[in-house]
Coordinates of C-alpha atoms in Angstrom, one line a residue:
X16 CA -12.6 7.6 -2.4
X17 CA -15.5 8.3 -0.1
X18 CA -13.7 11.3 1.3
X19 CA -12.0 13.0 -1.9
X20 CA -15.0 15.1 -3.5
X21 CA -13.5 14.1 -7.0
X22 CA -13.5 10.9 -6.8
X23 CA -16.7 10.7 -4.9
X24 CA -18.1 12.3 -7.9
X25 CA -16.8 10.1 -10.6
X26 CA -17.8 7.0 -8.2
X27 CA -21.6 8.5 -8.2
X28 CA -21.3 9.2 -12.1
X29 CA -20.3 5.7 -13.2
X30 CA -22.6 3.9 -10.2
X31 CA -24.5 2.0 -12.8
X32 CA -21.7 0.9 -14.7
X33 CA -20.4 -2.1 -12.6
X34 CA -21.6 -4.7 -14.9
X35 CA -19.8 -3.1 -17.6
X36 CA -16.6 -2.7 -15.6
X37 CA -16.4 -6.4 -15.1
X38 CA -16.7 -6.9 -18.5
X39 CA -13.7 -4.6 -19.4
X40 CA -11.6 -6.7 -16.8
X41 CA -12.6 -9.7 -18.2
X42 CA -11.6 -8.9 -21.7
X43 CA -8.4 -7.1 -20.0
X44 CA -7.4 -10.3 -18.5
X45 CA -7.7 -12.2 -21.9
X46 CA -5.8 -9.7 -23.2
X47 CA -2.7 -10.9 -20.8
X48 CA -2.9 -14.3 -22.0
X49 CA 0.5 -13.6 -24.0
X50 CA 2.1 -11.8 -20.9
X51 CA 1.1 -15.3 -19.0
X52 CA 2.6 -17.9 -21.3
X53 CA 4.8 -16.5 -24.2
X54 CA 8.1 -16.6 -21.9
X55 CA 7.5 -19.9 -21.0
X56 CA 6.6 -20.9 -24.3
X57 CA 9.4 -19.5 -25.5
X58 CA 11.8 -21.7 -22.8
X59 CA 10.5 -24.2 -24.4
X60 CA 10.8 -23.3 -28.0
X61 CA 14.5 -23.3 -27.5
X62 CA 15.2 -25.7 -25.0
X63 CA 12.9 -28.7 -26.7
X64 CA 13.2 -27.3 -30.6
X65 CA 16.1 -25.4 -31.7
X66 CA 18.7 -25.6 -29.0
X67 CA 17.6 -29.8 -29.3
X68 CA 18.0 -29.7 -33.0
X69 CA 14.5 -30.1 -33.6
X70 CA 13.6 -26.5 -35.5
X71 CA 10.2 -27.7 -36.4
X72 CA 9.5 -28.1 -32.5
X73 CA 10.7 -24.8 -31.8
X74 CA 8.8 -23.3 -34.6
X75 CA 5.3 -24.5 -33.4
X76 CA 5.9 -23.1 -30.1
X77 CA 6.5 -20.0 -31.7
X78 CA 3.8 -20.3 -34.0
X79 CA 1.5 -20.6 -30.6
X80 CA 2.7 -17.5 -29.2
X81 CA 1.4 -16.0 -32.6
X82 CA -1.8 -17.3 -32.1
X83 CA -1.8 -15.7 -28.4
X84 CA -1.2 -12.1 -29.8
X85 CA -4.6 -12.6 -32.1
X86 CA -6.0 -13.7 -28.9
X87 CA -5.7 -10.6 -27.7
X88 CA -5.9 -8.3 -30.5
X89 CA -9.5 -9.9 -30.6
X90 CA -9.7 -8.7 -27.0
X91 CA -8.9 -5.6 -27.7
X92 CA -11.4 -4.8 -30.1
X93 CA -13.8 -6.3 -27.8
X94 CA -13.4 -4.3 -24.7
X95 CA -14.1 -0.8 -26.3
X96 CA -17.9 -1.8 -25.8
X97 CA -18.3 -2.0 -22.1
X98 CA -15.9 0.9 -22.2
X99 CA -18.1 3.3 -23.8
X100 CA -20.9 1.5 -21.9
X101 CA -18.8 3.1 -18.5
X102 CA -17.7 6.3 -20.0
X103 CA -20.5 7.9 -22.2
X104 CA -23.4 7.9 -19.4
X105 CA -20.5 9.1 -16.7
X106 CA -20.1 12.1 -19.3
X107 CA -23.6 12.9 -19.5
X108 CA -24.0 12.9 -15.6
X109 CA -21.2 15.4 -15.6
X110 CA -22.5 17.9 -18.1
X111 CA -25.5 17.7 -16.2
X112 CA -23.7 18.4 -12.9
X113 CA -21.8 21.1 -14.3
X114 CA -24.6 22.5 -16.1
X115 CA -26.6 22.9 -12.6
X116 CA -23.8 24.3 -10.9
X117 CA -23.7 26.8 -13.6
X118 CA -27.2 27.8 -13.4
X119 CA -26.9 28.2 -9.5
X120 CA -23.8 30.6 -9.5
X121 CA -26.1 32.4 -12.4
X122 CA -28.9 32.7 -10.3
X123 CA -27.9 33.2 -7.0
X124 CA -24.2 34.4 -7.2
X125 CA -24.4 36.2 -10.4
X126 CA -24.6 40.1 -10.6
X127 CA -26.7 41.8 -13.4
X128 CA -25.0 43.1 -16.3
X129 CA -21.9 40.5 -15.7
X130 CA -19.8 39.1 -18.4
X131 CA -20.3 35.7 -19.2
X132 CA -18.7 33.1 -17.0
X133 CA -15.4 32.1 -19.2
X134 CA -14.2 29.7 -16.7
X135 CA -17.9 28.4 -16.8
X136 CA -17.6 27.6 -20.1
X137 CA -13.9 25.9 -19.9
X138 CA -15.6 23.8 -17.8
X139 CA -18.2 22.6 -19.8
X140 CA -16.6 22.5 -23.1
X141 CA -13.3 21.7 -22.1
X142 CA -12.6 20.1 -18.7
X143 CA -16.2 17.5 -19.2
X144 CA -14.7 16.0 -22.4
X145 CA -11.4 16.3 -20.7
X146 CA -12.6 13.8 -18.2
X147 CA -14.3 11.5 -20.5
X148 CA -11.4 11.5 -22.4
X149 CA -9.2 10.7 -19.3
X150 CA -11.6 8.1 -17.8
X151 CA -11.4 6.5 -21.4
X152 CA -7.9 6.3 -21.9
X153 CA -7.2 5.4 -18.0
X154 CA -9.4 2.5 -18.3
X155 CA -8.1 1.4 -21.5
X156 CA -4.4 1.5 -20.0
X157 CA -4.7 0.7 -16.6
X158 CA -6.8 -2.3 -16.4
X159 CA -4.4 -4.2 -19.3
X160 CA -1.5 -2.9 -17.2
X161 CA -2.4 -4.3 -14.0
X162 CA -3.2 -7.9 -15.4
X163 CA -0.3 -7.9 -17.6
X164 CA 2.1 -7.0 -14.9
X165 CA 0.7 -9.8 -12.6
X166 CA 0.6 -12.6 -15.2
X167 CA 3.8 -11.7 -16.5
X168 CA 5.4 -12.0 -12.7
X169 CA 3.2 -15.3 -12.6
X170 CA 4.8 -16.5 -15.6
X171 CA 8.4 -15.9 -14.3
X172 CA 7.3 -17.6 -10.7
X173 CA 6.9 -20.2 -12.7
X174 CA 10.0 -20.8 -14.8
X175 CA 12.1 -20.1 -12.2
X176 CA 11.2 -18.9 -8.3
X177 CA 14.3 -16.9 -7.8
X178 CA 14.4 -14.9 -11.1
X179 CA 11.0 -13.8 -9.9
X180 CA 12.6 -12.4 -7.0
X181 CA 15.5 -11.1 -9.0
X182 CA 12.8 -9.3 -11.0
X183 CA 10.3 -8.1 -8.4
X184 CA 12.7 -6.8 -5.7
X185 CA 14.0 -3.9 -7.4
X186 CA 10.9 -3.5 -9.4
X187 CA 8.7 -3.3 -6.1
X188 CA 11.0 -1.2 -4.9
X189 CA 10.9 1.4 -7.6
X190 CA 7.0 1.6 -7.8
X191 CA 7.0 2.3 -3.6
X192 CA 9.9 5.3 -4.4
X193 CA 7.6 6.6 -7.6
X194 CA 3.8 6.4 -5.4
X195 CA 4.7 9.6 -3.3
X196 CA 6.1 11.5 -6.4
X197 CA 2.3 11.1 -7.9
X198 CA 1.2 13.3 -4.8
X199 CA 3.7 16.1 -6.5
X200 CA 2.5 15.6 -9.9
X201 CA -1.3 16.1 -8.6
X202 CA -0.4 19.5 -7.0
X203 CA 1.6 21.0 -9.8
X204 CA -1.2 19.6 -12.1
X205 CA -3.8 21.4 -9.9
X206 CA -2.1 24.7 -10.3
X207 CA -1.8 24.2 -14.2
X208 CA -5.6 23.9 -14.2
X209 CA -6.1 26.6 -12.0
X210 CA -3.8 28.9 -14.0
X211 CA -5.5 27.7 -17.7
X212 CA -8.8 29.0 -15.8
X213 CA -7.2 31.8 -14.7
X214 CA -6.3 32.8 -18.5
X215 CA -9.8 31.9 -20.0
X216 CA -11.2 34.1 -16.7
X217 CA -8.8 37.3 -18.1
X218 CA -9.2 36.7 -21.1
X219 CA -13.1 36.7 -21.7
X220 CA -13.1 39.5 -18.9
X221 CA -10.9 41.6 -21.5
X222 CA -12.9 40.4 -24.3
X223 CA -16.3 41.2 -22.7
X224 CA -15.1 44.7 -21.8
X225 CA -13.0 45.6 -25.3
X226 CA -15.6 48.8 -25.9
X227 CA -15.0 49.9 -22.1
X228 CA -11.0 49.4 -23.1
X229 CA -10.8 51.3 -25.6
X230 CA -12.9 54.1 -24.7
X231 CA -10.5 54.5 -21.7
X232 CA -7.2 53.7 -23.5
X233 CA -6.2 50.8 -21.2
X234 CA -5.3 48.5 -24.4
X235 CA -1.7 48.1 -22.7
X236 CA -3.2 47.2 -18.9
X237 CA -5.5 44.5 -20.8
X238 CA -2.8 43.2 -22.4
X239 CA -0.8 42.9 -19.5
X240 CA -3.2 41.2 -17.3
X241 CA -3.9 38.5 -19.9
X242 CA 0.0 38.2 -20.9
X243 CA 0.7 37.7 -16.8
X244 CA -2.1 34.8 -16.8
X245 CA -0.5 33.3 -19.8
X246 CA 2.9 33.3 -18.2
X247 CA 1.9 32.0 -15.0
X248 CA 0.2 29.1 -17.0
X249 CA 3.5 28.9 -19.1
X250 CA 5.6 28.6 -15.4
X251 CA 2.9 26.1 -14.2
X252 CA 2.8 24.2 -17.2
X253 CA 7.2 23.8 -16.8
X254 CA 7.0 22.5 -13.4
X255 CA 4.5 19.3 -14.0
X256 CA 7.1 18.5 -17.2
X257 CA 9.8 18.7 -14.0
X258 CA 7.4 16.4 -11.9
X259 CA 7.0 13.9 -14.9
X260 CA 11.0 13.8 -15.2
X261 CA 10.8 11.4 -12.3
X262 CA 9.6 8.5 -14.3
X263 CA 12.9 8.4 -15.7
X264 CA 15.3 6.7 -12.2
X265 CA 11.7 4.8 -11.8
X266 CA 12.6 2.6 -15.3
X267 CA 16.2 2.6 -14.2
X268 CA 15.6 0.7 -11.2
X269 CA 12.6 -1.2 -11.8
X270 CA 12.7 -2.7 -15.3
X271 CA 16.7 -2.0 -16.5
X272 CA 18.3 -3.2 -13.3
X273 CA 16.5 -6.4 -13.3
X274 CA 17.5 -7.6 -16.4
X275 CA 21.4 -6.3 -15.6
X276 CA 20.5 -9.4 -12.7
X277 CA 19.2 -11.4 -14.9
X278 CA 22.4 -11.3 -16.7
X279 CA 24.6 -11.4 -14.4
X280 CA 23.0 -14.6 -12.5
X281 CA 22.0 -16.4 -15.4
X282 CA 25.3 -18.1 -16.7
X283 CA 25.9 -19.2 -12.8
X284 CA 22.3 -20.7 -12.7
X285 CA 22.8 -22.5 -16.0
X286 CA 26.0 -24.4 -15.2
X287 CA 24.5 -25.2 -11.8
X288 CA 21.8 -27.2 -13.5
X289 CA 19.4 -24.7 -12.0
X290 CA 17.7 -23.4 -14.9
X291 CA 17.8 -23.9 -18.7
X292 CA 19.4 -21.7 -21.1
X293 CA 15.7 -21.1 -22.4
X294 CA 14.4 -20.6 -19.0
X295 CA 17.4 -17.7 -18.6
X296 CA 16.1 -15.9 -22.0
X297 CA 12.3 -16.2 -21.3
X298 CA 12.8 -14.7 -18.2
X299 CA 14.7 -11.7 -20.0
X300 CA 11.7 -11.6 -22.1
X301 CA 9.0 -11.5 -19.6
X302 CA 11.2 -8.3 -18.5
X303 CA 11.9 -6.8 -21.8
X304 CA 8.5 -7.3 -23.4
X305 CA 5.8 -6.8 -20.7
X306 CA 7.4 -5.4 -17.3
X307 CA 9.2 -2.6 -18.8
X308 CA 6.6 -1.3 -21.0
X309 CA 3.9 -2.0 -17.8
X310 CA 6.6 0.4 -16.1
X311 CA 6.7 3.3 -18.8
X312 CA 3.1 3.0 -19.2
X313 CA 2.4 3.3 -15.4
X314 CA 5.1 6.4 -14.8
X315 CA 4.1 7.9 -17.9
X316 CA 0.8 7.8 -19.3
X317 CA -1.1 5.9 -17.0
X318 CA 0.2 8.7 -13.7
X319 CA -0.4 11.6 -15.7
X320 CA -3.8 10.3 -16.6
X321 CA -4.3 9.7 -13.1
X322 CA -2.7 12.8 -11.6
X323 CA -5.2 14.4 -14.2
X324 CA -7.9 13.0 -13.3
X325 CA -7.7 13.6 -10.1
X326 CA -7.5 17.5 -10.9
X327 CA -10.5 17.6 -12.9
X328 CA -12.8 16.0 -10.8
X329 CA -11.5 17.9 -7.8
X330 CA -12.7 20.9 -9.9
X331 CA -15.6 19.5 -11.4
X332 CA -17.0 18.5 -8.1
X333 CA -16.1 21.9 -6.3
X334 CA -18.2 23.8 -9.0
X335 CA -21.0 21.4 -9.4
X336 CA -21.7 21.1 -5.5
X337 CA -25.2 21.7 -5.0
X338 CA -26.0 24.4 -2.2
X339 CA -27.4 23.2 1.7
X340 CA -31.2 24.1 1.6
X341 CA -31.8 26.9 3.3
X342 CA -32.7 26.6 7.3
X343 CA -36.3 26.4 8.0
X344 CA -38.3 28.9 8.0
X345 CA -42.5 29.3 8.6
X346 CA -44.6 31.8 6.9
X347 CA -48.3 33.0 7.4
X348 CA -51.0 31.2 6.0
X349 CA -55.0 31.5 6.2
X350 CA -56.5 30.2 9.0
X351 CA -59.4 26.7 8.2
X352 CA -59.1 23.6 6.6
X353 CA -57.4 22.8 3.6
X354 CA -59.1 19.6 2.3
X355 CA -59.0 19.6 -1.7
X356 CA -61.1 17.4 -2.6
X357 CA -61.9 16.7 -6.9
X358 CA -65.6 14.6 -7.4
X359 CA -65.7 13.3 -11.0
X360 CA -63.9 16.1 -12.8
X361 CA -64.3 15.9 -16.5
X362 CA -63.1 18.7 -18.7
X363 CA -62.7 19.0 -22.3
X364 CA -61.6 22.0 -24.8
X365 CA -65.0 22.2 -26.6
X366 CA -68.4 20.6 -27.3
X367 CA -67.3 18.0 -29.9
X368 CA -63.3 17.7 -28.1
X369 CA -62.4 14.7 -27.1
X370 CA -61.9 15.1 -23.1
X371 CA -58.6 15.7 -21.4
X372 CA -59.6 15.0 -18.4
X373 CA -62.3 12.4 -17.7
X374 CA -63.9 11.5 -14.3
X375 CA -60.9 12.3 -12.2
X376 CA -61.1 12.1 -8.2
X377 CA -58.8 12.3 -5.5
X378 CA -58.5 13.8 -1.9
X379 CA -55.9 15.4 -0.7
X380 CA -56.2 16.2 3.3
X381 CA -55.2 19.3 5.0
X382 CA -51.2 20.1 5.1
X383 CA -51.1 17.4 2.2
X384 CA -48.2 17.4 -0.2
X385 CA -49.5 16.0 -3.8
X386 CA -47.2 15.6 -7.2
X387 CA -48.9 15.8 -10.4
X388 CA -47.1 14.3 -13.2
X389 CA -47.7 12.7 -16.7
X390 CA -46.4 12.9 -19.9
X391 CA -46.0 16.1 -21.8
X392 CA -49.9 17.1 -23.0
X393 CA -51.6 15.0 -20.7
X394 CA -53.5 17.8 -19.0
X395 CA -51.6 18.2 -15.9
X396 CA -51.9 22.6 -16.5
X397 CA -55.6 22.1 -17.3
X398 CA -56.2 20.1 -14.1
X399 CA -54.2 22.8 -11.9
X400 CA -56.4 25.7 -13.5
X401 CA -59.5 24.0 -12.5
X402 CA -58.0 23.1 -9.0
X403 CA -57.1 27.0 -8.7
X404 CA -61.1 28.1 -10.1
X405 CA -59.9 29.0 -13.2
X406 CA -62.5 27.5 -15.7
X407 CA -65.6 25.4 -15.3
X408 CA -65.3 22.1 -15.3
X409 CA -68.0 20.3 -17.7
X410 CA -68.9 17.8 -14.9
X411 CA -67.6 17.2 -11.2
X412 CA -66.5 19.7 -8.8
X413 CA -63.4 21.1 -6.4
X414 CA -63.9 21.8 -3.0
X415 CA -61.4 23.2 -0.8
X416 CA -62.4 22.9 3.3
X417 CA -65.8 21.7 1.7
X418 CA -66.3 24.7 -0.5
X419 CA -66.7 24.7 -4.0
X420 CA -63.5 26.6 -5.2
X421 CA -65.5 27.7 -8.4
X422 CA -68.8 29.1 -6.1
X423 CA -66.0 31.1 -4.0
X424 CA -66.3 34.7 -4.1
X425 CA -63.3 36.4 -6.2
X426 CA -61.7 38.1 -3.4
X427 CA -61.9 35.1 -1.4
X428 CA -60.7 32.5 -3.9
X429 CA -57.7 34.8 -4.6
X430 CA -57.0 35.0 -0.8
X431 CA -57.4 31.1 -0.5
X432 CA -55.5 29.8 -3.3
X433 CA -52.3 30.7 -5.3
X434 CA -51.6 29.3 -8.6
X435 CA -47.7 29.9 -9.7
X436 CA -47.2 29.1 -13.4
X437 CA -44.1 28.3 -15.0
X438 CA -43.2 31.7 -16.3
X439 CA -43.0 33.9 -13.3
X440 CA -44.6 37.8 -13.8
X441 CA -42.6 40.4 -11.4
X442 CA -43.9 44.0 -12.2
X443 CA -42.0 47.1 -12.6
X444 CA -42.3 48.7 -9.0
X445 CA -40.4 47.9 -5.7
X446 CA -39.4 44.2 -4.4
X447 CA -41.3 44.9 -2.0
X448 CA -44.3 45.5 -4.0
X449 CA -43.6 42.5 -6.0
X450 CA -43.5 40.5 -2.6
X451 CA -46.4 41.8 -0.8
X452 CA -48.9 42.1 -3.8
X453 CA -51.0 39.1 -2.0
X454 CA -50.0 40.7 1.6
X455 CA -49.9 44.2 1.6
X456 CA -49.6 44.8 4.9
X457 CA -46.6 42.5 5.6
X458 CA -43.8 43.4 7.9
X459 CA -39.7 43.4 6.9
X460 CA -40.1 41.0 9.3
X461 CA -42.9 38.6 7.4
X462 CA -41.2 39.1 3.8
X463 CA -37.2 38.3 5.2
X464 CA -39.1 34.7 6.3
X465 CA -40.3 34.8 3.0
X466 CA -37.1 35.8 1.3
X467 CA -35.4 33.1 3.1
X468 CA -37.7 29.9 3.1
X469 CA -37.5 30.0 -1.1
X470 CA -33.9 30.5 -1.2
X471 CA -33.9 34.2 -2.3
X472 CA -30.9 34.6 -0.7
X473 CA -28.9 38.2 -0.9
X474 CA -31.0 39.2 -3.8
X475 CA -32.8 42.4 -1.7
X476 CA -29.8 43.3 -0.2
X477 CA -28.0 43.4 -3.7
X478 CA -31.0 44.9 -5.3
X479 CA -30.7 47.9 -2.3
X480 CA -33.6 46.5 -0.1
X481 CA -36.9 46.2 -0.7
X482 CA -37.8 49.8 -1.8
X483 CA -35.6 49.4 -4.6
X484 CA -37.0 50.1 -7.7
X485 CA -37.6 47.5 -10.5
X486 CA -37.8 49.6 -13.4
X487 CA -37.1 46.8 -16.1
X488 CA -37.4 43.2 -14.2
X489 CA -37.1 41.3 -17.8
X490 CA -33.7 43.1 -18.3
X491 CA -32.6 43.1 -14.5
X492 CA -33.6 39.9 -13.4
X493 CA -32.8 36.2 -14.4
X494 CA -35.2 33.8 -15.1
X495 CA -34.6 32.2 -11.8
X496 CA -34.6 35.3 -9.7
X497 CA -38.0 36.2 -10.9
X498 CA -39.8 32.7 -10.2
X499 CA -38.1 33.1 -6.7
X500 CA -39.7 36.7 -6.3
X501 CA -43.2 34.7 -7.0
X502 CA -42.4 31.9 -4.8
X503 CA -41.6 34.5 -2.2
X504 CA -44.4 36.3 -2.6
X505 CA -47.2 33.3 -2.7
X506 CA -44.9 32.5 0.7
X507 CA -45.7 35.2 2.1
X508 CA -49.5 35.4 1.0
X509 CA -52.6 34.3 3.4
X510 CA -53.2 30.9 0.5
X511 CA -54.2 27.8 2.1
X512 CA -54.3 26.2 -1.4
X513 CA -50.7 27.0 -2.9
X514 CA -50.2 25.3 -6.9
X515 CA -47.1 25.2 -8.2
X516 CA -46.8 24.7 -12.1
X517 CA -43.5 23.8 -13.1
X518 CA -42.7 27.0 -11.3
X519 CA -39.3 25.9 -10.3
X520 CA -38.1 24.8 -13.7
X521 CA -35.4 27.6 -14.1
X522 CA -34.0 26.6 -10.6
X523 CA -31.5 24.0 -10.2
X524 CA -32.4 20.7 -8.5
X525 CA -31.4 21.6 -5.0
X526 CA -32.9 24.8 -5.2
X527 CA -36.4 23.4 -6.2
X528 CA -36.0 20.5 -3.2
X529 CA -35.8 23.6 -0.7
X530 CA -38.5 25.9 -2.2
X531 CA -41.0 22.5 -1.8
X532 CA -39.6 21.4 1.2
X533 CA -40.4 25.2 2.3
X534 CA -44.1 25.2 1.0
X535 CA -44.4 21.7 2.8
X536 CA -43.5 22.8 6.0
X537 CA -45.6 25.9 5.7
X538 CA -49.5 25.6 7.3
X539 CA -52.0 24.8 3.7
X540 CA -52.2 22.1 1.3
X541 CA -49.3 22.0 -1.7
X542 CA -49.9 20.4 -5.1
X543 CA -46.8 20.5 -7.5
X544 CA -47.2 19.9 -11.3
X545 CA -43.5 17.8 -11.5
X546 CA -40.9 18.0 -13.9
X547 CA -38.3 16.0 -12.2
X548 CA -38.5 12.8 -10.7
X549 CA -37.5 14.1 -7.1
X550 CA -40.4 16.2 -6.9
X551 CA -42.8 13.0 -7.3
X552 CA -40.9 11.6 -4.8
X553 CA -40.4 14.0 -2.1
X554 CA -44.8 14.0 -2.2
X555 CA -46.9 12.1 0.2
X556 CA -49.4 11.0 -2.7
X557 CA -48.9 11.5 -6.7
X558 CA -51.2 11.4 -9.4
X559 CA -50.8 10.3 -12.7
X560 CA -52.6 11.6 -15.9
X561 CA -52.0 9.5 -18.8
X562 CA -53.7 8.5 -22.1
X563 CA -55.5 5.5 -20.1
X564 CA -57.0 8.0 -17.3
X565 CA -55.4 8.4 -13.9
X566 CA -54.0 6.7 -10.8
X567 CA -53.0 8.0 -7.2
X568 CA -51.3 6.5 -4.5
X569 CA -47.8 7.2 -3.0
X570 CA -44.6 7.0 -5.4
X571 CA -43.5 3.6 -4.0
X572 CA -47.8 2.2 -4.9
X573 CA -47.3 3.6 -8.3
X574 CA -43.7 2.6 -9.6
X575 CA -44.8 -1.1 -8.0
X576 CA -48.4 -1.5 -9.8
X577 CA -48.6 1.1 -12.4
X578 CA -46.8 0.6 -15.4
X579 CA -47.1 4.4 -17.1
X580 CA -45.4 5.5 -14.1
X581 CA -42.7 3.4 -14.0
X582 CA -42.0 4.1 -18.2
X583 CA -42.1 8.0 -17.0
X584 CA -39.4 7.6 -14.2
X585 CA -37.9 5.7 -16.5
X586 CA -37.5 8.5 -18.9
X587 CA -36.6 11.0 -15.7
X588 CA -32.9 11.8 -14.9
X589 CA -32.9 13.7 -11.7
X590 CA -31.7 11.5 -8.6
X591 CA -34.3 9.8 -6.8
X592 CA -34.6 10.8 -2.9
X593 CA -36.5 8.8 -0.4
X594 CA -39.7 9.0 -0.9
X595 CA -42.2 11.0 2.0
X596 CA -44.2 8.3 3.9

């Protein structure tokens, strides 16, 4: 499972469901009670009841078999709760990953003016739900099938070991022959799924360009493109159907042949007194009632579910993969000590209002990395503004390198402190003017380093270089691209203190991690207002604000000692990286 990206994705998405899986397996074992005992009970009912002239004894044993089926029905009902506890969290995690992948492609790979990603819509609305349904169906069938198969073989062996061998040899041979055919079925299902995506992509592109198609008189060509995709999809469906037909000889060899063997060997065994007539009939019932249906399920629904799941999971893994963070890049920063010290900071939005911040004190050393966390409305952005020198506190002070930020001359404060808000501003003008706004003399090499550090990627080249005009930034750039331009602007600046106030909210978690890593390597001090657990865990220190005040420490310390922080962590969904020591 570790080498297959699709199965690895499913394993990660269900990592927290092991206890539920054990519960589901336990209830499946209870469902196997008739498979284990019914054949032997039927043999006893015949040998010691009906064939011995004691019909009431036989009826009593048959009533016992009926009771076992009642137990199985109750177990089948009970298994749904643990299955739901496995499948629903898995679906939520897959949706998060697919959305992150779609956003990453839209930000980093999408072209301005491009139409909707119809294949991406298919992945989200169809493939994730298909994985959810397939996993649920696979667990509902595969778990009982496995325990029923084992229980029936054990029950058969308890009647007579030789009859068990007559059944097991062709059964195992048929299963061994079917396993390689599964690879063919999986490959053909993969081709069918890709063909379906091409149909969705072709249809979406034609619908999105309907006006152009009509204006150019290209209806016939557009129709032909969609028809070619549909024909390829139909052909792929046919190959899947032929692969499914391989199950017929497997059932004949593994299921029907053992029945024939028992019927041929049974009379001889009975005549020699080796087994009783009831035992032969019980053995046949094991095969016909449990082994043949199990084989039909294995080669039919279970094989189909498994191959479909492999294909769907592989597609989701490929489309939700996170990008590798960019290579380390160093950028310019101002000289001097960048220790940030906050002493007794108190602030309220009016003389009669309750303080938003009360007696907040902490210190971030030069080149330190602090994450500021807390529930919504607790004052994180207010504190970020005060750290940047925007507004005056009612009490206390903020110093950078021993100097009060609020007392710095405006030009010096603007050069020393950079606050990047959630909504990035990109003004009409050239890309160079936007990135070099805080460092007008920056060379192309400096701009290249800043762009590479924050993951701006191919955007400069796609726009036509740094001198390309951005006449309508809001219309031509995505929210994530605008954030990356603002981040590159600050990275290239001489600021010694950088405050990111949810400035990466439009980036996927991997891109956000790359941005924070770049600013952490950059000379100076970094403060991140975190909106994901991963940002807090990456920081050297964490400051949490809540209704009871504030607390300061490492991620691990606060998690162990601060109930509010532990509660906040429990509501965050981002993956948890290793905290920075």
